[in-house]
XYZ file of C-alpha atoms in Angstrom:
787
model
C 0.000 0.000 0.000
C 1.296 3.408 -0.916
C 0.833 6.876 0.491
C 2.286 8.768 3.431
C 2.187 7.283 6.899
C -0.785 8.579 8.900
C 0.339 9.157 12.504
C -1.864 8.026 15.368
C -3.581 10.779 17.311
C -5.883 8.644 19.437
C -4.676 5.889 21.749
C -6.934 3.460 23.604
C -5.090 2.297 26.716
C -6.537 -0.802 28.386
C -5.855 -0.353 32.101
C -7.993 -3.324 33.211
C -9.110 -6.323 31.183
C -12.091 -7.485 33.249
C -15.538 -5.975 33.838
C -18.014 -5.877 36.731
C -20.994 -6.175 34.376
C -21.968 -9.075 32.128
C -23.384 -7.250 29.105
C -24.419 -9.855 26.561
C -23.654 -7.568 23.600
C -20.050 -6.812 24.608
C -17.551 -7.339 21.787
C -14.686 -7.978 24.235
C -16.185 -10.950 26.050
C -19.095 -12.191 23.945
C -17.791 -12.139 20.359
C -15.301 -14.092 18.251
C -11.990 -13.016 19.823
C -11.452 -14.360 23.340
C -7.894 -13.110 23.837
C -8.985 -11.275 26.991
C -8.660 -14.605 28.805
C -4.852 -14.479 28.406
C -4.399 -10.808 29.378
C -3.295 -9.652 32.819
C -6.131 -8.075 34.745
C -4.330 -4.786 35.359
C -1.708 -2.973 33.309
C 1.787 -3.241 34.780
C 4.168 -0.416 35.744
C 6.501 -1.461 32.951
C 3.735 -1.350 30.326
C 2.681 2.107 31.560
C 6.236 3.451 31.340
C 6.881 2.053 27.881
C 3.513 3.337 26.645
C 4.385 6.837 27.892
C 7.803 6.642 26.239
C 6.324 5.506 22.897
C 3.663 8.226 23.024
C 6.258 10.956 23.505
C 8.422 9.474 20.768
C 5.490 9.371 18.302
C 4.307 12.892 19.138
C 7.827 14.312 18.729
C 8.480 12.450 15.471
C 5.306 13.772 13.855
C 5.226 17.181 15.611
C 1.754 16.454 16.974
C 0.266 19.357 18.883
C -1.945 17.044 20.940
C -2.729 13.386 21.480
C -5.841 11.795 22.913
C -5.563 8.854 25.303
C -8.731 6.972 26.245
C -8.495 4.859 29.391
C -10.502 1.745 28.655
C -11.172 -1.868 29.594
C -12.955 -4.115 30.456
C -13.982 -1.615 33.063
C -11.125 0.838 33.635
C -12.288 1.935 37.105
C -11.503 -1.584 38.354
C -7.825 -0.635 38.055
C -8.329 1.532 41.155
C -7.378 5.144 41.907
C -3.712 4.414 42.620
C -3.126 2.653 39.305
C -5.031 5.329 37.381
C -2.980 8.057 39.093
C 0.195 6.294 38.012
C -1.049 6.205 34.411
C -1.981 9.906 34.408
C 1.302 10.977 36.003
C 3.520 8.992 33.654
C 1.702 10.016 30.478
C 1.590 13.671 31.493
C 5.266 13.728 32.453
C 6.399 12.046 29.234
C 4.432 14.415 26.994
C 5.238 17.586 28.929
C 6.698 20.130 26.519
C 6.077 17.859 23.511
C 2.305 17.716 23.006
C -0.879 18.501 24.863
C -2.412 15.438 26.510
C -6.181 14.968 26.148
C -7.082 12.286 28.689
C -10.455 10.548 28.645
C -12.012 7.510 30.288
C -14.941 5.400 29.079
C -16.747 3.606 31.898
C -19.998 1.849 32.686
C -20.234 4.215 35.663
C -20.979 1.559 38.276
C -17.821 2.304 40.299
C -17.750 6.075 39.732
C -17.436 8.100 42.936
C -16.077 11.465 44.164
C -12.777 9.753 44.917
C -12.333 8.994 41.215
C -13.717 12.309 40.006
C -11.384 14.295 42.269
C -8.502 12.373 40.708
C -9.848 13.042 37.207
C -10.256 16.732 38.028
C -6.605 16.880 39.070
C -5.430 15.413 35.754
C -8.174 16.848 33.502
C -9.572 13.426 32.608
C -12.976 13.696 30.921
C -15.515 10.947 31.512
C -17.823 9.174 29.059
C -20.499 6.824 30.441
C -22.272 3.960 28.684
C -26.048 4.082 29.078
C -28.596 2.522 26.721
C -31.596 4.655 27.691
C -34.324 4.199 30.282
C -34.273 1.307 32.759
C -36.069 -1.115 30.446
C -33.644 -0.403 27.614
C -30.514 -0.437 29.750
C -31.478 -3.644 31.565
C -31.952 -5.496 28.301
C -28.182 -6.003 28.126
C -26.333 -4.083 30.859
C -26.807 -6.287 33.921
C -24.599 -7.881 36.550
C -23.765 -11.559 36.171
C -26.534 -12.425 38.636
C -29.083 -10.548 36.540
C -29.286 -7.496 38.820
C -29.948 -4.136 37.174
C -27.084 -1.663 36.819
C -29.375 1.223 35.877
C -29.732 2.906 39.299
C -25.969 2.895 39.830
C -25.319 4.352 36.368
C -27.863 7.121 36.948
C -26.152 7.903 40.245
C -22.847 8.225 38.371
C -24.400 10.502 35.748
C -25.949 12.692 38.454
C -22.598 12.920 40.205
C -20.925 13.992 36.991
C -23.604 16.656 36.508
C -22.704 18.350 39.801
C -21.233 21.795 39.262
C -17.786 20.799 40.583
C -17.490 17.944 38.058
C -19.600 19.173 35.132
C -16.508 20.235 33.140
C -15.382 16.598 33.089
C -18.578 15.319 31.456
C -17.822 13.860 28.022
C -21.318 12.530 27.338
C -23.183 9.248 26.952
C -22.621 6.227 24.702
C -25.768 4.333 23.761
C -25.792 1.010 21.906
C -28.822 0.651 19.644
C -31.272 -2.173 20.223
C -34.298 -2.081 17.931
C -36.383 -3.895 20.572
C -36.237 -0.733 22.685
C -38.646 2.172 22.241
C -36.617 4.811 20.325
C -38.609 7.753 21.710
C -38.294 6.490 25.289
C -34.554 5.998 24.814
C -34.147 9.507 23.396
C -36.174 11.127 26.153
C -34.351 9.252 28.906
C -30.975 10.385 27.558
C -32.102 13.957 26.857
C -33.483 14.293 30.403
C -29.925 13.871 31.717
C -28.776 16.926 29.701
C -25.564 15.307 28.429
C -23.046 17.405 26.460
C -23.073 14.702 23.753
C -24.812 11.440 22.888
C -23.149 8.856 20.673
C -25.407 6.129 19.258
C -23.523 2.959 18.334
C -24.765 0.188 16.094
C -24.207 -3.225 17.752
C -21.145 -4.918 16.334
C -22.013 -7.499 13.698
C -20.579 -9.084 10.549
C -21.951 -10.923 7.531
C -21.145 -14.159 9.399
C -22.949 -12.978 12.533
C -25.508 -10.413 11.291
C -27.499 -8.155 13.588
C -30.933 -9.378 14.707
C -33.834 -8.272 12.521
C -36.992 -9.574 14.201
C -39.327 -8.446 11.435
C -36.884 -9.214 8.638
C -36.652 -5.562 7.610
C -33.307 -4.676 5.956
C -33.678 -1.117 7.285
C -34.925 -1.756 10.825
C -31.961 0.045 12.400
C -32.413 3.044 10.112
C -36.102 3.208 11.056
C -35.181 3.137 14.747
C -32.549 5.864 14.375
C -34.816 8.030 12.226
C -37.484 7.782 14.927
C -34.866 9.100 17.353
C -33.899 11.793 14.839
C -37.520 12.908 14.472
C -37.966 13.081 18.248
C -34.626 14.899 18.582
C -35.742 17.445 15.987
C -39.221 17.788 17.504
C -37.667 18.520 20.920
C -35.408 21.224 19.456
C -32.260 19.070 19.318
C -31.680 19.255 23.078
C -28.166 17.776 22.943
C -25.593 17.098 20.220
C -25.825 13.616 18.687
C -22.563 12.618 17.031
C -24.035 10.244 14.448
C -26.593 12.787 13.244
C -24.058 15.617 13.257
C -21.701 13.507 11.150
C -24.358 12.764 8.529
C -25.431 16.410 8.378
C -21.810 17.523 8.050
C -20.966 15.109 5.251
C -24.187 15.886 3.351
C -23.038 19.492 3.212
C -19.555 18.562 1.983
C -17.956 18.648 5.422
C -15.966 15.956 7.237
C -17.234 12.900 9.031
C -17.284 13.320 12.811
C -17.081 9.683 13.869
C -14.991 6.626 13.038
C -18.123 4.599 12.263
C -19.074 6.827 9.310
C -17.241 8.681 6.565
C -13.998 8.258 4.682
C -11.492 9.874 7.029
C -8.426 7.658 7.629
C -8.250 5.915 10.995
C -5.718 7.335 13.433
C -6.362 5.052 16.419
C -4.331 2.272 18.052
C -5.041 0.074 21.094
C -2.553 -0.783 23.879
C -3.657 -3.879 25.791
C -2.933 -4.502 29.500
C 0.069 -6.653 28.581
C 1.532 -3.930 26.321
C 0.580 -5.574 23.026
C -0.436 -3.179 20.278
C -3.637 -3.878 18.385
C -5.881 -2.351 15.773
C -9.286 -0.914 16.602
C -10.972 -2.988 19.312
C -14.206 -3.643 17.424
C -12.308 -6.051 15.134
C -12.607 -8.604 17.930
C -16.140 -9.138 16.594
C -14.805 -10.463 13.273
C -12.607 -13.421 14.145
C -9.950 -14.558 16.619
C -6.837 -12.415 16.188
C -8.418 -9.925 13.775
C -7.107 -6.968 15.764
C -3.610 -8.386 16.317
C -0.507 -6.726 14.844
C 2.298 -8.783 16.404
C 3.756 -5.639 17.979
C 4.096 -4.391 21.569
C 5.254 -1.225 23.313
C 8.427 -2.861 24.639
C 9.958 -3.617 21.237
C 8.056 -1.594 18.653
C 7.281 2.016 17.808
C 3.844 3.313 16.923
C 5.162 4.050 13.436
C 5.676 0.317 12.950
C 2.028 -0.263 13.842
C 0.935 2.579 11.533
C 2.686 0.772 8.671
C 0.861 -2.519 9.385
C -1.231 -3.608 6.343
C -4.373 -3.901 8.448
C -3.990 -0.343 9.723
C -3.110 1.021 6.275
C -6.228 -0.623 4.832
C -8.312 1.662 7.040
C -6.384 4.760 5.924
C -7.129 4.550 2.197
C -10.336 6.554 2.255
C -12.445 5.820 -0.800
C -9.868 3.407 -2.204
C -10.281 1.288 0.920
C -13.975 0.489 0.441
C -15.535 -2.096 -1.837
C -16.281 -1.448 -5.499
C -19.999 -1.445 -4.661
C -19.432 1.281 -2.084
C -17.212 3.365 -4.356
C -20.090 3.760 -6.802
C -22.725 4.467 -4.156
C -24.120 8.018 -3.921
C -23.978 8.035 -0.098
C -20.443 6.694 0.331
C -19.109 10.095 1.372
C -21.484 10.060 4.340
C -21.368 6.394 5.344
C -17.771 5.667 4.322
C -18.688 2.053 3.704
C -19.677 1.721 7.354
C -17.466 0.617 10.225
C -14.604 -1.546 8.980
C -15.539 -4.438 11.276
C -19.090 -4.564 9.931
C -17.833 -5.375 6.428
C -16.302 -8.737 7.375
C -17.309 -11.993 5.730
C -15.372 -15.246 6.172
C -14.207 -17.330 3.266
C -11.950 -16.907 0.271
C -12.356 -15.193 -3.055
C -13.980 -11.916 -3.974
C -16.357 -11.755 -0.988
C -13.951 -12.972 1.709
C -12.428 -10.538 4.210
C -13.396 -6.870 4.546
C -13.863 -5.964 0.874
C -17.647 -5.847 1.223
C -20.335 -3.296 1.966
C -21.316 -3.036 5.620
C -23.737 -5.600 6.988
C -25.732 -2.449 7.835
C -25.514 -1.177 4.242
C -29.270 -0.826 3.644
C -29.701 0.786 7.065
C -26.956 3.342 6.492
C -28.304 4.309 3.076
C -31.843 4.667 4.435
C -30.626 6.670 7.434
C -28.611 9.102 5.319
C -31.373 9.523 2.744
C -33.912 9.946 5.531
C -31.902 12.684 7.233
C -31.267 14.317 3.865
C -34.984 14.350 3.033
C -35.895 15.705 6.458
C -33.354 18.517 6.426
C -33.062 19.498 2.764
C -35.080 22.692 3.178
C -33.272 23.701 6.356
C -29.762 22.984 5.090
C -30.063 24.378 1.579
C -27.906 27.368 0.840
C -29.687 30.723 0.317
C -26.928 31.578 -2.164
C -28.162 28.780 -4.450
C -31.756 29.967 -4.171
C -31.469 33.697 -4.767
C -29.093 35.989 -6.702
C -29.223 38.625 -3.948
C -28.209 36.031 -1.356
C -25.287 35.010 -3.568
C -24.157 38.627 -3.828
C -24.375 38.992 -0.045
C -22.389 35.789 0.460
C -19.747 36.971 -1.994
C -19.386 40.288 -0.158
C -19.139 38.415 3.129
C -16.378 36.250 1.659
C -14.468 39.335 0.501
C -14.715 40.860 3.952
C -13.601 37.570 5.503
C -10.555 37.401 3.229
C -9.728 40.984 4.182
C -9.945 40.061 7.879
C -7.683 37.068 7.328
C -5.138 39.220 5.480
C -5.131 41.816 8.269
C -4.741 39.162 10.976
C -2.022 37.351 9.044
C -0.057 40.559 8.554
C -0.210 41.038 12.336
C 1.163 44.585 12.223
C 3.519 43.972 9.286
C 1.399 45.838 6.736
C 3.141 49.158 7.319
C 1.983 52.581 8.466
C -0.315 53.176 5.500
C -2.065 49.851 6.063
C -2.566 50.448 9.780
C -3.895 53.956 9.187
C -6.237 52.735 6.450
C -7.587 50.022 8.750
C -8.241 52.596 11.477
C -10.001 54.924 9.051
C -12.044 52.063 7.617
C -13.599 51.631 11.061
C -14.642 55.287 11.000
C -16.118 54.950 7.511
C -17.988 51.809 8.479
C -19.409 53.443 11.616
C -21.299 55.887 9.394
C -24.396 54.388 7.705
C -23.765 55.917 4.253
C -20.093 55.133 4.693
C -20.781 51.459 5.403
C -22.866 51.168 2.226
C -20.175 52.947 0.220
C -17.463 50.695 1.648
C -19.495 47.630 0.658
C -19.797 49.035 -2.882
C -16.024 49.402 -3.154
C -15.275 46.021 -1.570
C -17.776 44.371 -3.935
C -15.800 45.630 -6.929
C -14.273 42.541 -8.618
C -10.732 43.927 -8.519
C -10.867 43.914 -4.713
C -11.014 40.114 -4.698
C -8.131 39.887 -7.175
C -6.037 42.133 -4.950
C -6.915 40.203 -1.779
C -6.202 36.758 -3.208
C -2.849 37.849 -4.596
C -1.902 39.429 -1.274
C -2.934 36.344 0.694
C -0.940 34.087 -1.616
C 2.118 36.247 -0.939
C 1.850 36.289 2.842
C 0.988 32.589 3.070
C 4.067 31.818 0.986
C 6.189 33.894 3.348
C 6.693 36.710 0.852
C 6.237 40.360 1.849
C 3.312 42.234 0.364
C 4.091 44.065 -2.829
C 3.864 47.804 -2.385
C 0.762 48.149 -4.602
C -0.988 45.461 -2.557
C -0.014 47.043 0.771
C -1.284 50.409 -0.441
C -4.595 49.251 -1.920
C -6.595 49.321 1.323
C -6.058 53.066 1.651
C -7.369 53.600 -1.882
C -10.484 51.524 -1.075
C -11.166 53.474 2.111
C -10.654 56.796 0.335
C -13.015 55.787 -2.484
C -15.669 54.770 0.060
C -15.304 58.041 1.970
C -15.646 60.013 -1.263
C -18.706 58.033 -2.363
C -20.330 58.634 1.053
C -19.349 62.321 1.145
C -17.513 61.913 4.448
C -15.167 64.736 5.431
C -12.359 62.351 6.325
C -8.771 62.816 5.072
C -7.359 59.463 3.939
C -3.679 59.020 3.007
C -3.334 57.186 -0.313
C -0.101 56.193 -1.996
C 0.488 57.057 -5.624
C 3.081 55.564 -7.927
C 4.210 56.310 -11.423
C 2.408 59.620 -11.008
C -1.061 58.019 -10.694
C -3.430 57.614 -7.762
C -6.279 55.186 -8.474
C -9.507 55.223 -6.475
C -11.444 51.971 -7.145
C -14.860 52.517 -8.810
C -14.102 56.236 -9.284
C -11.056 56.854 -11.429
C -7.383 57.808 -11.557
C -5.913 61.149 -10.521
C -2.699 62.137 -12.277
C -0.573 63.822 -9.632
C 2.900 63.533 -11.146
C 4.977 62.361 -14.027
C 6.233 58.887 -14.907
C 8.125 57.347 -12.018
C 6.800 59.800 -9.424
C 5.670 58.268 -6.156
C 4.546 59.435 -2.749
C 1.458 59.879 -0.571
C -1.520 62.183 -1.081
C -4.404 63.027 1.209
C -7.841 62.378 -0.320
C -10.810 64.175 1.215
C -14.467 64.398 0.195
C -16.048 67.797 -0.398
C -19.621 68.866 -0.918
C -19.405 68.631 -4.686
C -16.713 65.990 -5.126
C -13.329 65.510 -3.498
C -9.872 66.979 -3.380
C -6.418 65.456 -3.528
C -3.646 67.183 -1.609
C -0.085 66.374 -2.508
C 2.238 67.448 0.349
C 5.190 68.040 -1.991
C 3.122 69.972 -4.538
C 5.317 73.016 -4.101
C 8.336 71.174 -5.469
C 9.274 71.336 -9.107
C 7.180 69.050 -11.283
C 8.834 66.114 -13.020
C 9.888 66.785 -16.591
C 6.947 66.418 -18.940
C 4.391 65.996 -16.131
C 1.143 67.953 -15.994
C 1.547 70.826 -13.613
C -0.103 70.009 -10.271
C -2.521 72.925 -9.783
C -1.435 74.305 -6.447
C -1.454 72.434 -3.144
C -4.761 70.713 -3.904
C -6.437 69.111 -6.889
C -10.225 69.540 -6.780
C -12.372 67.055 -8.690
C -16.119 67.493 -9.110
C -18.575 64.582 -8.975
C -19.120 64.605 -12.730
C -15.634 65.850 -13.607
C -14.961 65.180 -17.299
C -11.757 63.571 -18.421
C -8.822 65.972 -18.357
C -5.065 66.124 -17.835
C -5.390 65.389 -14.093
C -8.451 63.122 -13.932
C -9.409 59.904 -15.768
C -12.854 58.810 -14.547
C -14.157 55.251 -14.573
C -16.827 55.496 -17.252
C -20.277 53.946 -17.010
C -21.929 52.174 -19.920
C -25.504 53.437 -20.147
C -26.724 51.964 -23.431
C -30.198 50.456 -22.932
C -31.282 47.698 -22.613
C -27.959 46.797 -20.963
C -27.721 47.729 -17.272
C -25.422 50.508 -16.123
C -21.992 48.854 -15.945
C -18.653 50.323 -14.994
C -16.264 50.261 -17.960
C -13.072 49.727 -15.986
C -10.008 50.202 -18.155
C -7.952 51.838 -15.374
C -7.789 49.634 -12.273
C -4.239 48.279 -11.810
C -5.728 45.011 -10.427
C -8.149 44.448 -13.330
C -5.918 41.755 -14.867
C -8.130 38.875 -13.684
C -8.876 37.226 -17.016
C -7.183 34.670 -19.216
C -6.702 37.429 -21.798
C -4.718 40.612 -21.002
C -6.864 43.693 -20.409
C -6.805 46.549 -22.894
C -5.335 49.944 -22.062
C -7.468 53.033 -21.539
C -10.011 53.341 -24.359
C -10.580 56.506 -26.282
C -14.020 58.054 -25.953
C -14.927 56.813 -29.435
C -13.873 53.233 -28.707
C -15.730 53.290 -25.411
C -18.871 54.389 -27.242
C -18.452 51.562 -29.754
C -17.946 49.112 -26.893
C -21.141 50.274 -25.259
C -23.149 49.796 -28.469
C -21.781 46.267 -29.023
C -22.650 45.205 -25.470
C -26.097 46.825 -25.676
C -26.813 44.992 -28.935
C -25.834 41.625 -27.475
C -27.810 42.364 -24.319
C -30.908 43.098 -26.359
C -30.666 39.602 -27.856
C -30.308 38.085 -24.377
C -33.176 40.090 -22.955
C -35.383 38.823 -25.786
C -34.308 35.162 -25.727
C -33.517 34.558 -22.031
C -35.158 37.392 -20.070
C -34.775 35.734 -16.673
C -31.049 35.148 -17.116
C -30.595 38.650 -18.498
C -32.404 40.106 -15.489
C -30.267 38.083 -13.079
C -27.096 39.149 -14.887
C -28.234 42.775 -14.669
C -28.498 42.427 -10.864
C -25.129 40.725 -10.395
C -22.747 42.097 -13.033
C -21.149 45.407 -12.085
C -18.050 45.837 -14.219
C -16.956 45.310 -17.818
C -13.254 45.223 -18.579
C -12.093 45.607 -22.194
C -9.792 42.771 -23.282
C -7.175 42.834 -26.011
C -8.566 39.743 -27.791
C -11.344 37.151 -27.614
C -15.082 37.431 -27.161
C -16.156 37.371 -23.502
C -15.006 35.631 -20.343
C -15.667 35.847 -16.597
C -13.177 37.235 -14.129
C -11.230 34.699 -12.137
C -12.246 36.383 -8.886
C -15.437 38.092 -7.883
C -18.929 37.553 -9.190
C -19.490 40.867 -10.968
C -16.691 41.002 -13.540
C -17.060 40.431 -17.273
C -14.223 40.781 -19.744
C -15.205 41.595 -23.341
C -12.905 41.538 -26.365
C -13.431 42.914 -29.842
C -13.634 39.608 -31.700
C -17.414 39.298 -31.975
C -20.766 40.990 -31.800
C -24.408 40.035 -32.272
C -25.308 36.398 -31.578
C -21.713 35.350 -31.002
C -21.140 38.008 -28.379
C -24.519 37.324 -26.751
C -23.703 33.619 -26.421
C -20.212 34.372 -25.171
C -21.544 36.788 -22.559
C -24.155 34.258 -21.434
C -21.488 31.556 -21.218
C -19.250 33.841 -19.173
C -22.108 34.750 -16.852
C -22.953 31.075 -16.207
C -19.311 30.257 -15.496
C -19.018 33.261 -13.177
C -22.169 32.260 -11.304
C -21.058 28.666 -10.769
C -17.616 29.799 -9.656
C -19.225 32.242 -7.224
C -21.471 29.499 -5.833
C -18.482 27.205 -5.434
C -16.705 29.892 -3.432
C -19.431 30.278 -0.819
C -21.114 26.865 -0.623
C -20.186 23.192 -0.998
C -21.737 21.855 -4.190
C -19.630 18.709 -4.286
C -16.858 16.814 -2.567
C -14.341 14.108 -3.542
C -13.661 15.820 -6.861
C -11.308 13.865 -9.126
C -11.994 10.538 -7.433
C -13.895 9.136 -10.406
C -14.173 10.032 -14.074
C -17.578 10.716 -15.613
C -18.361 10.458 -19.310
C -20.086 13.525 -20.685
C -23.381 12.693 -22.456
C -22.495 15.090 -25.291
C -19.216 13.333 -26.105
C -16.923 10.451 -25.269
C -14.588 12.385 -23.003
C -14.227 11.303 -19.378
C -13.998 14.268 -17.011
C -13.844 15.030 -13.296
C -17.042 15.719 -11.424
C -16.348 19.442 -11.146
C -15.934 19.707 -14.890
C -19.092 17.685 -15.546
C -21.002 20.017 -13.240
C -19.489 23.132 -14.858
C -20.211 22.017 -18.417
C -23.741 20.922 -17.537
C -24.533 24.182 -15.778
C -23.135 26.201 -18.667
C -24.905 24.173 -21.366
C -28.222 24.405 -19.521
C -28.005 28.193 -19.583
C -26.929 28.329 -23.203
C -29.706 25.896 -24.105
C -32.292 28.456 -23.120
C -30.851 30.703 -25.823
C -30.144 27.982 -28.368
C -31.868 24.606 -27.651
C -29.220 22.473 -29.367
C -26.968 23.065 -26.342
C -29.442 21.052 -24.245
C -28.401 17.815 -25.918
C -27.375 15.458 -23.120
C -28.110 17.967 -20.344
C -31.045 16.022 -18.768
C -28.897 12.866 -18.725
C -26.021 14.809 -17.137
C -28.349 16.186 -14.481
C -29.361 12.622 -13.581
C -25.695 11.614 -13.363
C -24.871 14.552 -11.110
C -27.869 14.086 -8.841
C -27.009 10.418 -8.254
C -23.239 10.861 -7.993
C -21.470 10.254 -4.704
C -19.793 13.645 -4.963
C -23.018 15.685 -4.834
C -23.871 17.502 -1.597
C -27.244 18.809 -0.399
C -26.454 22.191 -1.935
C -25.433 20.477 -5.165
C -28.755 18.651 -5.311
C -30.514 21.936 -4.709
C -28.630 23.482 -7.621
C -29.548 20.578 -9.896
C -33.201 20.955 -8.913
C -33.012 24.640 -9.832
C -31.461 23.829 -13.216
C -34.176 21.230 -13.921
C -36.807 23.845 -13.205
C -34.930 26.362 -15.333
C -34.893 24.180 -18.440
C -38.288 22.522 -17.983
C -40.231 22.568 -21.244
C -37.228 23.688 -23.248
C -36.000 20.367 -24.692
C -38.680 20.434 -27.360
C -38.394 24.170 -27.901
C -38.099 25.432 -31.405
C -36.556 28.596 -32.646
C -33.727 29.617 -34.829
C -30.336 28.076 -34.288
C -28.314 30.974 -33.053
C -25.207 29.500 -34.414
C -21.766 28.982 -33.108
C -20.848 26.611 -30.338
C -19.124 28.124 -27.344
C -16.435 25.819 -25.953
C -17.491 24.434 -22.578
C -15.698 25.686 -19.513
C -13.230 23.948 -17.281
C -13.864 23.349 -13.585
C -14.657 26.269 -11.316
C -11.993 27.619 -9.017
C -12.838 27.234 -5.328
C -11.648 29.605 -2.611
C -11.406 28.386 0.972
C -13.611 30.647 2.987
C -12.414 31.294 6.539
C -15.146 31.267 9.117
C -15.537 34.847 10.260
C -16.235 38.391 9.164
C -14.102 41.482 9.212
C -14.581 44.371 11.592
C -12.310 47.363 11.362
C -11.083 47.944 14.893
């Protein structure tokens, strides 16, 4: 098996191998592997010391910031307080200065007392308790050997842990599912105890020893869990439930939150009481020796265990599940189920663990059931409404700005720090906040931010233009809001650019410095502190200490405004041929247009827009609400900006139908890219190839989605583009990569093209090459505030 070694981060340390209960569903004592009979009852001093030494060695080798150690059994409290203290002291001492130690203990709670909890408080050991629900449910399996109920003693332990002095140690409850129990009664009994977490566990089973199904239903366990889910939802989700949270996370493109579901590689190893090192404990349900590695803490490192074929098999993600699972639409959520539950004895194709889970039908029904129940609540507003997408895009821009400021951590320079301070003052004013949003929403802002973040994350200093851009944004916002606030803005090569407004010429080629920009009642003024010095050779003479620019100032020697295209039926769009960060297209942007060329540009775009408004009025209306800026390109037809939702680049290579189709294609690509930046439409991209219905090419999922989305939009203008689109929508909807938001998008596209497949109308001609995959931007999880 290939691939990098995955270090262990979770260690199950068996401190006692016997138990004071006789639970008939216990995998340690009641299933296939009976190796517990040969283990010492209590872990020895030598095994504790070597375990501590190996932990420190592993954490140092892999630079782990923290490791989790779960004290386990049997029943770990049977080891006694003195032995448990020894374990905590040795582990803590060995890891001191190397990694943080997260200590936990899983217990049946029967022996729990203040004496133990005071010890756990001293060493920050958090406590998880096994409880299967109300008394009837718990007594079905969790009894003493003489048949006596353990339920009252467990409740006493839970109540003790809920006391204020111990509440911080409460890790939650573990509940093993039994479909004979009343799911609502089980939920209510657990919820009444107000646990910080509940973890439902399917009883360990294999294809050789399948779980009981009294009514023969292949989805009985799903039905039971969905009944719990419905009650949990009805009661306002009173406590976190790990299984449900994991499914909801994975449906939205997020990670799995439990080992029993999802495709995350395992990072757990077990240390038995005799120091032997084993794989995950549940494997004892498969066959005798299934968990064995042949290693122990006295002779072997944890890296040797991590390289064991059995461990590596559970670190392969999608490649580690069966072929049936790899093609299943819910594999991202279920992960093929718990590794143990896939086991079937025998030789050949079905022998071993290369099978779906014995709970396969249950897992699929559970995931689909949760998806159906939560689709409306979990769908992304950005997918539903253009205005929500614009708001999400602005939020992302502000988040990226916050991340850049925090990453700079005072290294942005004086101009940056002053601009950040002044931004807070602009934002505190209601018109100023709206004006700042207008400037930040300009597509070039995103291009600037992404380039700056790439530099600082690579350890490079900000370029001077990038470091100076924030001041220009703040000044432009203050001017737009009419705020009497002087903002220092750097100029270089004699030019000072204010995004969305224009460029002031304050010096000759090569001139650089800092000006103060301040709004006035009828416009703004630019004050150059060194204006009294001799002008550079050939430069326009700076008119005194201040340059005054009116709101509708025409183009002149000192002012180049950003022009606005106002040719109906096209919306008012900024024609930005000035912004130094406008180079966000595959084709280089054109230089400043003459007035005549700008007029020609406006007529070409208006003519193409008229065709769109006639043929696809809904898409034209949406584009009018979301596009803000047109950038002239040196060549080509039309293409979206790489960053930001509102940018459209237009070349001089086409007009009429060709330009209309190219603009529509660019708009669809821009929209999908924008959606991909603020929501999870898919996951696992590149894992499988998909054949496009309109050709024989095999492509990644992201490309299939991009081409389908683009063709669906173009098909509303020219129906021949819809060839294969319905089939592609079916493929996408049923693909394992598709998230809840992705399904919502597909539903919207189906509605969009409904009734169009048989549409007639003239063939508007040339085929626009389909796009490549959208570019995703990782969105950090907070907003910016300027303070």
